[in-house]
Coordinates of C-alpha atoms in Angstrom, one line a residue:
M1 CA -0.2 -0.1 0.1
R2 CA 2.7 2.3 0.8
I3 CA 4.4 2.1 -2.6
L4 CA 1.0 3.0 -4.3
V5 CA 0.5 5.5 -2.1
G6 CA 4.0 6.5 -2.6
L7 CA 3.4 6.0 -6.6
I8 CA 0.1 8.8 -6.2
N9 CA 2.4 11.1 -4.8
G10 CA 4.7 11.1 -7.7
M11 CA 2.6 11.2 -9.9
I12 CA 0.8 14.0 -8.7
S13 CA 3.8 16.2 -8.2
G14 CA 5.0 15.2 -12.1
A15 CA 1.6 16.0 -13.1
T16 CA 1.4 19.4 -11.7
P17 CA 4.3 21.9 -13.9
I18 CA 3.1 19.5 -17.4
L19 CA -0.5 20.7 -16.0
L20 CA 0.3 24.5 -15.1
A21 CA 2.0 24.8 -18.7
A22 CA -0.5 22.6 -20.8
L23 CA -2.8 25.5 -19.1
G24 CA -1.8 28.3 -20.6
G25 CA -1.2 26.6 -24.0
A26 CA -4.6 26.0 -23.4
Y27 CA -5.4 30.4 -23.6
T28 CA -2.9 30.0 -26.8
F29 CA -4.6 27.2 -28.6
Y30 CA -8.1 28.5 -28.6
A31 CA -6.7 31.9 -29.7
G32 CA -4.4 30.5 -32.5
V33 CA -2.0 30.8 -31.8
F34 CA 1.0 27.9 -31.6
N35 CA 2.7 28.5 -29.0
I36 CA 5.9 26.3 -28.5
A37 CA 7.5 28.8 -26.2
M38 CA 6.1 27.5 -22.7
E39 CA 9.6 25.1 -23.1
G40 CA 11.6 27.7 -23.1
M41 CA 8.6 30.0 -19.8
L42 CA 9.4 26.9 -17.5
L43 CA 13.0 27.1 -17.9
T44 CA 12.7 31.1 -16.7
G45 CA 10.7 30.5 -14.2
A46 CA 12.4 28.1 -12.2
F47 CA 15.2 29.7 -12.1
F48 CA 14.0 33.6 -11.5
A49 CA 12.3 31.3 -8.7
V50 CA 15.3 30.4 -6.6
L51 CA 16.8 34.0 -7.8
G52 CA 14.0 35.3 -5.5
S53 CA 12.8 32.9 -3.2
Y54 CA 17.6 33.0 -2.0
Y55 CA 18.3 36.4 -2.3
T56 CA 15.0 37.6 -0.5
G57 CA 14.6 34.5 1.4
S58 CA 10.2 34.8 1.1
W59 CA 9.1 32.2 -1.2
L60 CA 6.2 34.1 -2.3
I61 CA 8.6 36.7 -3.8
G62 CA 10.2 33.8 -5.7
V63 CA 7.4 32.9 -7.1
L64 CA 6.4 36.5 -8.8
L65 CA 9.5 36.9 -9.9
A66 CA 9.1 33.3 -11.4
V67 CA 5.6 34.3 -13.3
L68 CA 7.7 38.0 -14.7
G69 CA 10.4 35.9 -15.6
A70 CA 8.4 34.2 -17.9
L71 CA 5.3 37.3 -18.4
F72 CA 8.7 38.6 -20.1
L73 CA 9.4 35.5 -22.6
A74 CA 5.5 36.2 -23.0
L75 CA 6.0 39.5 -24.5
I76 CA 8.8 38.7 -26.6
F77 CA 6.6 36.7 -28.4
I78 CA 3.9 38.9 -28.0
L79 CA 6.6 41.4 -30.5
F80 CA 7.6 38.7 -33.2
A81 CA 4.9 37.0 -33.3
V82 CA 1.7 39.7 -33.0
V83 CA 3.0 42.6 -33.4
L84 CA 5.7 41.9 -36.1
K85 CA 3.8 38.4 -37.7
T86 CA 7.4 36.2 -37.4
D87 CA 6.5 32.6 -37.8
E88 CA 5.4 31.1 -34.6
F89 CA 7.3 28.0 -35.0
V90 CA 10.7 30.2 -35.3
T91 CA 10.0 32.8 -32.6
G92 CA 9.3 29.5 -30.0
I93 CA 12.5 28.3 -30.9
A94 CA 14.2 31.1 -30.9
L95 CA 12.8 32.3 -27.4
N96 CA 13.6 28.1 -26.1
L97 CA 17.2 28.3 -26.5
F98 CA 17.8 32.2 -25.9
A99 CA 16.0 30.8 -22.0
V100 CA 18.1 27.7 -22.0
G101 CA 21.3 30.0 -23.1
A102 CA 20.4 32.6 -20.5
T103 CA 19.5 31.1 -16.9
T104 CA 23.1 29.3 -17.7
Y105 CA 24.5 32.2 -18.5
M106 CA 22.8 33.6 -15.7
L107 CA 23.7 30.9 -13.1
R108 CA 27.4 31.0 -13.3
K109 CA 27.8 35.0 -13.0
I110 CA 25.6 35.4 -10.2
F111 CA 25.1 32.1 -8.1
S112 CA 29.1 31.4 -9.6
V113 CA 28.5 28.0 -10.0
K114 CA 27.8 25.5 -12.8
G115 CA 25.9 22.7 -13.2
V116 CA 23.1 22.6 -10.5
F117 CA 22.3 25.9 -7.7
S118 CA 21.5 24.2 -4.1
N119 CA 21.7 26.3 -1.2
A120 CA 19.8 26.3 2.4
G121 CA 18.8 29.8 1.8
I122 CA 16.4 28.9 -0.8
Q123 CA 12.8 29.7 0.7
P124 CA 10.4 26.6 -0.5
I125 CA 6.5 26.5 -1.9
P126 CA 5.2 25.0 1.4
S127 CA 3.2 22.4 1.7
V128 CA -0.7 22.6 3.0
R129 CA -2.3 19.1 5.7
I130 CA -5.4 19.3 6.4
P131 CA -5.9 18.2 9.6
L132 CA -9.0 16.6 9.2
L133 CA -8.3 14.8 6.0
E134 CA -5.0 13.8 7.7
Q135 CA -6.6 11.6 9.7
I136 CA -8.2 9.7 7.1
P137 CA -6.6 6.4 6.3
V138 CA -4.4 6.8 2.3
L139 CA -6.4 9.3 1.4
G140 CA -5.2 11.5 4.1
E141 CA -2.2 10.3 3.1
I142 CA -2.5 11.3 -0.3
L143 CA -4.8 14.3 -0.6
S144 CA -3.8 16.3 2.9
G145 CA 0.8 16.9 3.0
Q146 CA 0.8 18.2 -1.2
N147 CA 2.1 21.4 -1.5
L148 CA 0.0 23.9 -2.5
M149 CA 1.0 24.6 -5.9
V150 CA -0.6 21.3 -6.7
W151 CA -3.7 23.1 -5.2
V152 CA -3.4 26.3 -7.2
A153 CA -2.8 24.4 -10.2
V154 CA -6.3 22.5 -9.7
L155 CA -7.9 25.6 -8.6
A156 CA -6.1 26.9 -12.1
T157 CA -7.6 23.7 -14.4
F158 CA -11.3 24.7 -13.5
L159 CA -10.6 28.5 -13.8
T160 CA -9.3 27.6 -16.9
Y161 CA -12.5 26.0 -18.3
F162 CA -14.7 27.9 -16.8
L163 CA -13.1 31.1 -18.4
I164 CA -12.6 29.7 -22.0
F165 CA -16.3 27.9 -22.1
H166 CA -18.9 29.7 -20.1
T167 CA -17.7 34.0 -20.5
H168 CA -17.5 36.6 -23.0
F169 CA -13.5 36.1 -22.3
G170 CA -13.8 32.8 -24.2
L171 CA -16.5 33.5 -26.5
R172 CA -13.6 35.9 -28.1
L173 CA -11.0 33.7 -27.0
R174 CA -12.0 31.4 -29.3
A175 CA -13.0 33.6 -32.4
A176 CA -10.0 34.7 -32.1
G177 CA -8.1 31.1 -33.8
Y178 CA -11.0 30.0 -35.0
N179 CA -13.0 33.4 -37.3
P180 CA -10.1 35.9 -36.9
A181 CA -11.6 38.3 -39.7
R182 CA -14.9 38.1 -38.0
L183 CA -14.1 38.9 -34.8
D184 CA -12.0 41.3 -36.9
S185 CA -14.5 43.1 -37.6
S186 CA -17.2 42.9 -34.6
G187 CA -14.8 45.3 -33.0
V188 CA -13.1 44.0 -31.3
P189 CA -9.1 43.0 -31.9
S190 CA -7.9 39.5 -32.7
S191 CA -4.3 40.3 -32.0
R192 CA -5.7 41.6 -28.3
M193 CA -7.1 38.6 -27.6
R194 CA -3.6 36.1 -29.2
A195 CA -1.9 38.1 -27.0
L196 CA -3.4 38.5 -24.2
S197 CA -3.5 34.1 -24.1
L198 CA 0.1 34.2 -24.5
L199 CA 0.7 36.7 -21.0
A200 CA -1.9 33.5 -19.3
S201 CA 0.1 31.5 -20.7
G202 CA 3.3 33.1 -19.5
V203 CA 2.0 33.2 -15.3
L204 CA 1.1 30.1 -16.3
C205 CA 4.4 28.9 -17.0
G206 CA 5.5 30.9 -14.4
L207 CA 3.9 29.1 -11.7
G208 CA 4.8 25.7 -13.0
G209 CA 8.4 26.4 -13.2
A210 CA 8.3 28.0 -9.8
F211 CA 7.5 24.8 -9.2
L212 CA 9.6 22.4 -10.9
S213 CA 13.2 24.6 -8.3
L214 CA 10.4 25.2 -5.7
G215 CA 8.3 22.2 -4.6
Y216 CA 8.9 19.4 -6.6
V217 CA 12.5 20.3 -5.6
N218 CA 14.8 22.7 -3.7
L219 CA 17.3 23.8 -6.6
F220 CA 17.9 25.0 -9.8
A221 CA 19.6 23.0 -12.5
E222 CA 20.9 24.2 -16.1
N223 CA 17.8 23.0 -18.4
M224 CA 15.7 21.5 -15.8
S225 CA 12.4 22.1 -17.8
A226 CA 13.5 18.8 -19.4
G227 CA 11.0 18.7 -21.8
R228 CA 8.0 19.4 -20.1
G229 CA 7.5 22.4 -22.4
W230 CA 7.3 19.8 -25.1
I231 CA 5.2 17.0 -23.0
S232 CA 2.8 20.1 -22.4
L233 CA 2.0 20.5 -25.7
A234 CA 1.2 17.1 -26.8
A235 CA -1.4 17.4 -24.0
I236 CA -3.0 19.9 -25.4
I237 CA -2.8 17.8 -28.7
L238 CA -4.2 14.9 -27.8
V239 CA -7.1 16.9 -25.9
N240 CA -7.9 19.3 -28.7
G241 CA -7.0 21.4 -25.5
N242 CA -10.4 21.6 -23.2
P243 CA -8.6 21.8 -19.5
M244 CA -10.1 18.5 -17.8
G245 CA -8.7 16.7 -20.2
I246 CA -5.3 18.5 -20.1
A247 CA -5.8 17.2 -16.0
L248 CA -6.0 13.8 -17.4
I249 CA -3.5 13.5 -19.5
S250 CA -1.2 15.1 -17.3
L251 CA -2.1 13.1 -14.7
L252 CA -1.0 9.9 -17.0
F253 CA 2.2 11.8 -18.0
G254 CA 2.8 12.6 -13.9
F255 CA 2.6 8.8 -13.4
S256 CA 5.1 7.6 -16.5
D257 CA 7.7 10.3 -13.7
G258 CA 6.9 8.8 -11.0
L259 CA 7.3 4.9 -12.4
G260 CA 10.5 6.0 -12.8
L261 CA 11.7 7.5 -9.7
L262 CA 10.2 4.2 -8.3
L263 CA 11.8 1.9 -10.1
Q264 CA 14.7 3.9 -9.7
G265 CA 14.4 2.9 -5.8
Y266 CA 14.5 -1.2 -8.0
R267 CA 18.7 -0.1 -8.5
V268 CA 16.6 0.6 -12.2
S269 CA 19.1 3.3 -14.2
A270 CA 18.3 6.6 -13.6
Q271 CA 19.0 7.7 -17.8
F272 CA 16.1 4.8 -18.2
T273 CA 14.0 5.9 -16.4
A274 CA 14.5 9.8 -17.1
M275 CA 12.8 8.1 -20.6
V276 CA 10.3 6.9 -19.4
P277 CA 8.0 9.5 -19.8
Y278 CA 9.2 10.3 -23.4
I279 CA 7.8 7.3 -24.5
A280 CA 4.7 7.7 -22.9
T281 CA 4.3 10.3 -24.7
L282 CA 5.5 8.7 -27.6
I283 CA 3.1 5.8 -27.4
A284 CA 0.3 8.4 -27.1
L285 CA 1.1 11.1 -29.8
Y286 CA 1.0 7.6 -31.6
F287 CA -2.7 6.2 -30.5
Y288 CA -3.4 10.5 -31.6
A289 CA -2.3 9.9 -35.0
A290 CA -3.7 6.3 -35.7
R291 CA -7.4 7.9 -34.4
K292 CA -7.5 11.0 -36.9
K293 CA -6.2 8.4 -39.3
K294 CA -9.2 6.4 -38.8
L295 CA -11.7 8.9 -38.3
K296 CA -10.1 10.4 -42.1
S297 CA -11.2 6.7 -43.8
T298 CA -14.7 6.6 -41.8

Protein backbone atom coordinates (compact mmCIF):
# COMPACT_ATOMS: atom_id res chain seq x y z
CA MET A 1 0.00 0.00 0.00
CA ARG A 2 2.85 2.38 0.79
CA ILE A 3 4.24 1.83 -2.70
CA LEU A 4 0.85 2.69 -4.22
CA VAL A 5 0.52 5.86 -2.11
CA GLY A 6 4.07 6.86 -3.04
CA LEU A 7 3.33 6.25 -6.71
CA ILE A 8 0.17 8.38 -6.60
CA ASN A 9 1.97 11.18 -4.79
CA GLY A 10 4.76 10.99 -7.36
CA MET A 11 2.15 11.11 -10.12
CA ILE A 12 0.58 14.27 -8.68
CA SER A 13 3.95 16.00 -8.25
CA GLY A 14 5.07 14.99 -11.74
CA ALA A 15 1.81 16.14 -13.30
CA THR A 16 1.69 19.61 -11.68
CA PRO A 17 4.26 21.52 -13.82
CA ILE A 18 2.98 19.83 -16.99
CA LEU A 19 -0.62 20.70 -16.10
CA LEU A 20 0.15 24.36 -15.33
CA ALA A 21 2.12 24.84 -18.55
CA ALA A 22 -0.48 22.98 -20.61
CA LEU A 23 -3.32 25.10 -19.17
CA GLY A 24 -1.38 28.16 -20.26
CA GLY A 25 -0.99 26.58 -23.68
CA ALA A 26 -4.75 25.96 -23.83
CA TYR A 27 -5.37 29.72 -23.96
CA THR A 28 -3.01 30.12 -26.93
CA PHE A 29 -4.42 26.96 -28.55
CA TYR A 30 -7.92 28.44 -28.68
CA ALA A 31 -6.57 31.85 -29.73
CA GLY A 32 -4.87 30.26 -32.74
CA VAL A 33 -1.29 30.75 -31.55
CA PHE A 34 1.15 27.86 -31.88
CA ASN A 35 3.08 28.45 -28.67
CA ILE A 36 6.08 26.15 -28.42
CA ALA A 37 7.91 28.58 -26.12
CA MET A 38 6.39 26.95 -23.02
CA GLU A 39 9.60 24.98 -22.47
CA GLY A 40 11.59 28.22 -22.23
CA MET A 41 8.94 29.88 -20.06
CA LEU A 42 9.05 26.97 -17.60
CA LEU A 43 12.84 27.10 -17.41
CA THR A 44 12.94 30.87 -16.97
CA GLY A 45 10.29 30.67 -14.26
CA ALA A 46 12.28 27.99 -12.43
CA PHE A 47 15.42 30.13 -12.43
CA PHE A 48 13.80 33.34 -11.24
CA ALA A 49 11.90 31.48 -8.53
CA VAL A 50 15.19 30.34 -7.01
CA LEU A 51 16.74 33.77 -7.52
CA GLY A 52 13.91 35.53 -5.69
CA SER A 53 13.60 32.95 -2.92
CA TYR A 54 17.34 32.86 -2.22
CA TYR A 55 17.95 36.62 -2.11
CA THR A 56 14.78 37.64 -0.26
CA GLY A 57 14.17 34.56 1.89
CA SER A 58 10.56 34.56 0.68
CA TRP A 59 9.11 31.80 -1.48
CA LEU A 60 6.23 34.11 -2.40
CA ILE A 61 8.57 36.69 -3.94
CA GLY A 62 10.27 33.79 -5.71
CA VAL A 63 6.94 32.78 -7.24
CA LEU A 64 6.21 36.38 -8.28
CA LEU A 65 9.62 36.70 -9.92
CA ALA A 66 9.04 33.37 -11.69
CA VAL A 67 5.82 34.73 -13.18
CA LEU A 68 7.54 37.98 -14.21
CA GLY A 69 10.39 36.04 -15.83
CA ALA A 70 7.98 33.91 -17.88
CA LEU A 71 5.94 37.01 -18.74
CA PHE A 72 9.09 38.63 -20.12
CA LEU A 73 9.40 35.79 -22.65
CA ALA A 74 5.67 36.05 -23.38
CA LEU A 75 6.09 39.75 -24.18
CA ILE A 76 8.94 38.97 -26.58
CA PHE A 77 6.71 36.34 -28.21
CA ILE A 78 3.92 38.92 -28.55
CA LEU A 79 6.30 41.49 -30.07
CA PHE A 80 7.57 39.13 -32.75
CA ALA A 81 4.69 36.73 -33.45
CA VAL A 82 1.68 39.03 -32.91
CA VAL A 83 2.96 42.55 -33.65
CA LEU A 84 5.69 41.86 -36.23
CA LYS A 85 3.93 38.73 -37.63
CA THR A 86 7.03 36.55 -37.62
CA ASP A 87 6.73 32.77 -37.84
CA GLU A 88 5.42 31.42 -34.52
CA PHE A 89 7.39 28.18 -34.74
CA VAL A 90 10.70 29.94 -35.39
CA THR A 91 9.97 32.50 -32.66
CA GLY A 92 9.19 29.76 -30.15
CA ILE A 93 12.33 27.79 -30.98
CA ALA A 94 14.43 30.96 -30.64
CA LEU A 95 12.91 31.74 -27.23
CA ASN A 96 13.53 28.21 -25.98
CA LEU A 97 17.18 28.41 -27.01
CA PHE A 98 17.44 31.90 -25.50
CA ALA A 99 16.04 30.64 -22.18
CA VAL A 100 18.59 27.80 -22.00
CA GLY A 101 21.49 30.13 -22.74
CA ALA A 102 20.30 33.00 -20.54
CA THR A 103 19.60 30.87 -17.45
CA THR A 104 22.92 29.03 -17.81
CA TYR A 105 24.76 32.35 -18.14
CA MET A 106 22.98 33.90 -15.14
CA LEU A 107 23.53 30.75 -13.06
CA ARG A 108 27.28 31.09 -13.53
CA LYS A 109 27.45 34.88 -13.21
CA ILE A 110 25.10 35.33 -10.24
CA PHE A 111 25.67 32.13 -8.25
CA SER A 112 29.15 31.28 -9.59
CA VAL A 113 28.28 27.60 -10.08
CA LYS A 114 27.96 25.23 -13.01
CA GLY A 115 25.20 22.65 -13.35
CA VAL A 116 23.22 22.91 -10.11
CA PHE A 117 22.64 25.61 -7.51
CA SER A 118 21.38 24.32 -4.16
CA ASN A 119 21.46 26.26 -0.91
CA ALA A 120 19.73 26.11 2.48
CA GLY A 121 18.72 29.75 1.96
CA ILE A 122 16.31 28.81 -0.82
CA GLN A 123 12.84 28.85 0.72
CA PRO A 124 10.55 26.18 -0.77
CA ILE A 125 6.86 26.61 -1.50
CA PRO A 126 5.09 25.20 1.58
CA SER A 127 2.92 22.11 1.72
CA VAL A 128 -0.71 22.25 2.85
CA ARG A 129 -1.81 19.98 5.67
CA ILE A 130 -5.54 19.38 6.10
CA PRO A 131 -6.12 18.51 9.80
CA LEU A 132 -9.23 16.33 9.57
CA LEU A 133 -8.48 14.78 6.21
CA GLU A 134 -5.00 13.66 7.16
CA GLN A 135 -6.50 11.33 9.79
CA ILE A 136 -8.15 9.22 7.05
CA PRO A 137 -5.96 6.27 6.00
CA VAL A 138 -4.60 6.34 2.42
CA LEU A 139 -6.79 9.29 1.32
CA GLY A 140 -5.23 11.53 3.97
CA GLU A 141 -1.73 10.45 2.95
CA ILE A 142 -2.49 11.39 -0.65
CA LEU A 143 -4.43 14.65 -0.28
CA SER A 144 -2.97 16.17 2.89
CA GLY A 145 0.58 17.44 2.69
CA GLN A 146 0.54 18.24 -1.00
CA ASN A 147 2.45 21.29 -2.13
CA LEU A 148 0.46 24.54 -2.28
CA MET A 149 1.10 24.77 -6.03
CA VAL A 150 -0.70 21.45 -6.55
CA TRP A 151 -3.91 23.04 -5.27
CA VAL A 152 -3.22 26.13 -7.36
CA ALA A 153 -3.05 23.84 -10.40
CA VAL A 154 -6.38 22.22 -9.47
CA LEU A 155 -7.99 25.65 -9.09
CA ALA A 156 -6.43 26.84 -12.37
CA THR A 157 -7.94 23.85 -14.19
CA PHE A 158 -11.52 24.73 -13.19
CA LEU A 159 -10.91 28.46 -13.67
CA THR A 160 -9.48 27.93 -17.16
CA TYR A 161 -12.42 25.71 -18.15
CA PHE A 162 -14.89 28.33 -16.90
CA LEU A 163 -13.11 31.25 -18.59
CA ILE A 164 -12.79 29.53 -21.96
CA PHE A 165 -16.28 28.00 -22.22
CA HIS A 166 -18.55 30.16 -20.06
CA THR A 167 -17.45 33.79 -20.42
CA HIS A 168 -17.42 36.49 -23.12
CA PHE A 169 -13.64 36.49 -22.85
CA GLY A 170 -13.57 32.79 -23.74
CA LEU A 171 -15.98 33.32 -26.63
CA ARG A 172 -13.74 36.01 -28.09
CA LEU A 173 -10.66 33.90 -27.42
CA ARG A 174 -12.09 30.99 -29.41
CA ALA A 175 -13.25 33.34 -32.15
CA ALA A 176 -9.68 34.63 -32.48
CA GLY A 177 -8.63 31.09 -33.33
CA TYR A 178 -11.61 29.92 -35.39
CA ASN A 179 -12.54 33.05 -37.34
CA PRO A 180 -10.26 36.05 -36.67
CA ALA A 181 -11.64 38.06 -39.59
CA ARG A 182 -15.17 37.98 -38.16
CA LEU A 183 -13.85 38.89 -34.70
CA ASP A 184 -11.97 41.86 -36.18
CA SER A 185 -15.12 43.01 -37.98
CA SER A 186 -17.03 42.94 -34.66
CA GLY A 187 -14.67 45.56 -33.24
CA VAL A 188 -12.51 43.25 -31.11
CA PRO A 189 -8.97 42.92 -32.55
CA SER A 190 -7.97 39.26 -32.76
CA SER A 191 -4.37 40.36 -32.15
CA ARG A 192 -5.42 41.63 -28.71
CA MET A 193 -6.95 38.27 -27.79
CA ARG A 194 -3.81 36.48 -28.98
CA ALA A 195 -1.65 38.78 -26.88
CA LEU A 196 -3.85 38.17 -23.83
CA SER A 197 -3.65 34.41 -24.39
CA LEU A 198 0.15 34.59 -24.43
CA LEU A 199 0.16 36.63 -21.22
CA ALA A 200 -2.06 34.00 -19.55
CA SER A 201 0.30 31.33 -20.84
CA GLY A 202 3.26 33.24 -19.34
CA VAL A 203 1.61 33.47 -15.92
CA LEU A 204 0.77 29.75 -15.76
CA CYS A 205 4.15 28.65 -17.14
CA GLY A 206 5.80 30.87 -14.52
CA LEU A 207 3.84 29.10 -11.78
CA GLY A 208 4.82 25.75 -13.28
CA GLY A 209 8.48 26.79 -13.31
CA ALA A 210 8.26 27.97 -9.70
CA PHE A 211 6.89 24.57 -8.69
CA LEU A 212 9.75 22.83 -10.50
CA SER A 213 12.48 24.63 -8.54
CA LEU A 214 10.70 25.43 -5.24
CA GLY A 215 8.23 22.56 -4.93
CA TYR A 216 9.23 19.47 -6.90
CA VAL A 217 12.83 19.98 -5.76
CA ASN A 218 14.52 22.85 -3.93
CA LEU A 219 17.26 23.89 -6.33
CA PHE A 220 17.93 25.07 -9.85
CA ALA A 221 19.69 22.90 -12.42
CA GLU A 222 20.65 23.79 -15.97
CA ASN A 223 17.84 22.90 -18.40
CA MET A 224 15.79 21.48 -15.53
CA SER A 225 12.49 21.84 -17.44
CA ALA A 226 13.78 18.73 -19.29
CA GLY A 227 11.18 18.66 -22.06
CA ARG A 228 8.11 19.25 -19.85
CA GLY A 229 7.07 22.15 -22.08
CA TRP A 230 7.04 19.79 -25.07
CA ILE A 231 5.08 17.19 -23.10
CA SER A 232 2.58 19.93 -22.23
CA LEU A 233 2.23 20.70 -25.93
CA ALA A 234 1.53 17.02 -26.61
CA ALA A 235 -1.11 17.01 -23.85
CA ILE A 236 -2.87 19.99 -25.46
CA ILE A 237 -2.87 18.38 -28.90
CA LEU A 238 -4.17 15.05 -27.59
CA VAL A 239 -7.35 16.56 -26.07
CA ASN A 240 -7.82 19.55 -28.40
CA GLY A 241 -7.07 21.99 -25.59
CA ASN A 242 -9.88 20.90 -23.23
CA PRO A 243 -8.69 21.81 -19.67
CA MET A 244 -10.32 18.76 -18.07
CA GLY A 245 -8.76 16.47 -20.63
CA ILE A 246 -5.43 18.21 -20.11
CA ALA A 247 -5.64 17.44 -16.39
CA LEU A 248 -6.20 13.72 -17.10
CA ILE A 249 -3.41 13.54 -19.66
CA SER A 250 -1.06 15.40 -17.29
CA LEU A 251 -1.79 12.81 -14.60
CA LEU A 252 -0.94 10.08 -17.09
CA PHE A 253 2.41 11.70 -17.83
CA GLY A 254 2.89 12.36 -14.12
CA PHE A 255 2.29 8.66 -13.48
CA SER A 256 5.03 7.74 -15.93
CA ASP A 257 7.32 10.24 -14.16
CA GLY A 258 6.49 8.74 -10.75
CA LEU A 259 6.95 5.23 -12.16
CA GLY A 260 10.42 6.21 -13.32
CA LEU A 261 11.34 7.40 -9.82
CA LEU A 262 9.89 4.20 -8.30
CA LEU A 263 11.97 2.04 -10.63
CA GLN A 264 15.11 3.82 -9.46
CA GLY A 265 14.40 2.34 -6.03
CA TYR A 266 14.74 -1.10 -7.62
CA ARG A 267 18.20 -0.25 -8.97
CA VAL A 268 17.00 0.48 -12.47
CA SER A 269 19.34 2.95 -14.15
CA ALA A 270 18.30 6.60 -13.63
CA GLN A 271 19.15 7.31 -17.28
CA PHE A 272 16.68 4.61 -18.33
CA THR A 273 13.88 5.71 -15.99
CA ALA A 274 14.28 9.30 -17.20
CA MET A 275 13.12 8.06 -20.62
CA VAL A 276 9.78 6.78 -19.28
CA PRO A 277 7.76 10.06 -19.60
CA TYR A 278 9.03 10.62 -23.14
CA ILE A 279 8.24 7.05 -24.15
CA ALA A 280 4.73 7.63 -22.76
CA THR A 281 4.51 10.84 -24.83
CA LEU A 282 5.48 9.02 -28.02
CA ILE A 283 2.99 6.21 -27.36
CA ALA A 284 0.19 8.71 -26.66
CA LEU A 285 0.97 10.66 -29.83
CA TYR A 286 1.04 7.45 -31.85
CA PHE A 287 -2.44 6.44 -30.68
CA TYR A 288 -3.68 10.00 -31.29
CA ALA A 289 -2.34 9.96 -34.85
CA ALA A 290 -3.84 6.50 -35.44
CA ARG A 291 -7.24 7.69 -34.18
CA LYS A 292 -7.15 10.77 -36.42
CA LYS A 293 -6.26 8.64 -39.42
CA LYS A 294 -9.13 6.27 -38.69
CA LEU A 295 -11.61 9.13 -38.36
CA LYS A 296 -10.50 10.57 -41.69
CA SER A 297 -10.93 7.25 -43.44
CA THR A 298 -14.53 6.77 -42.18
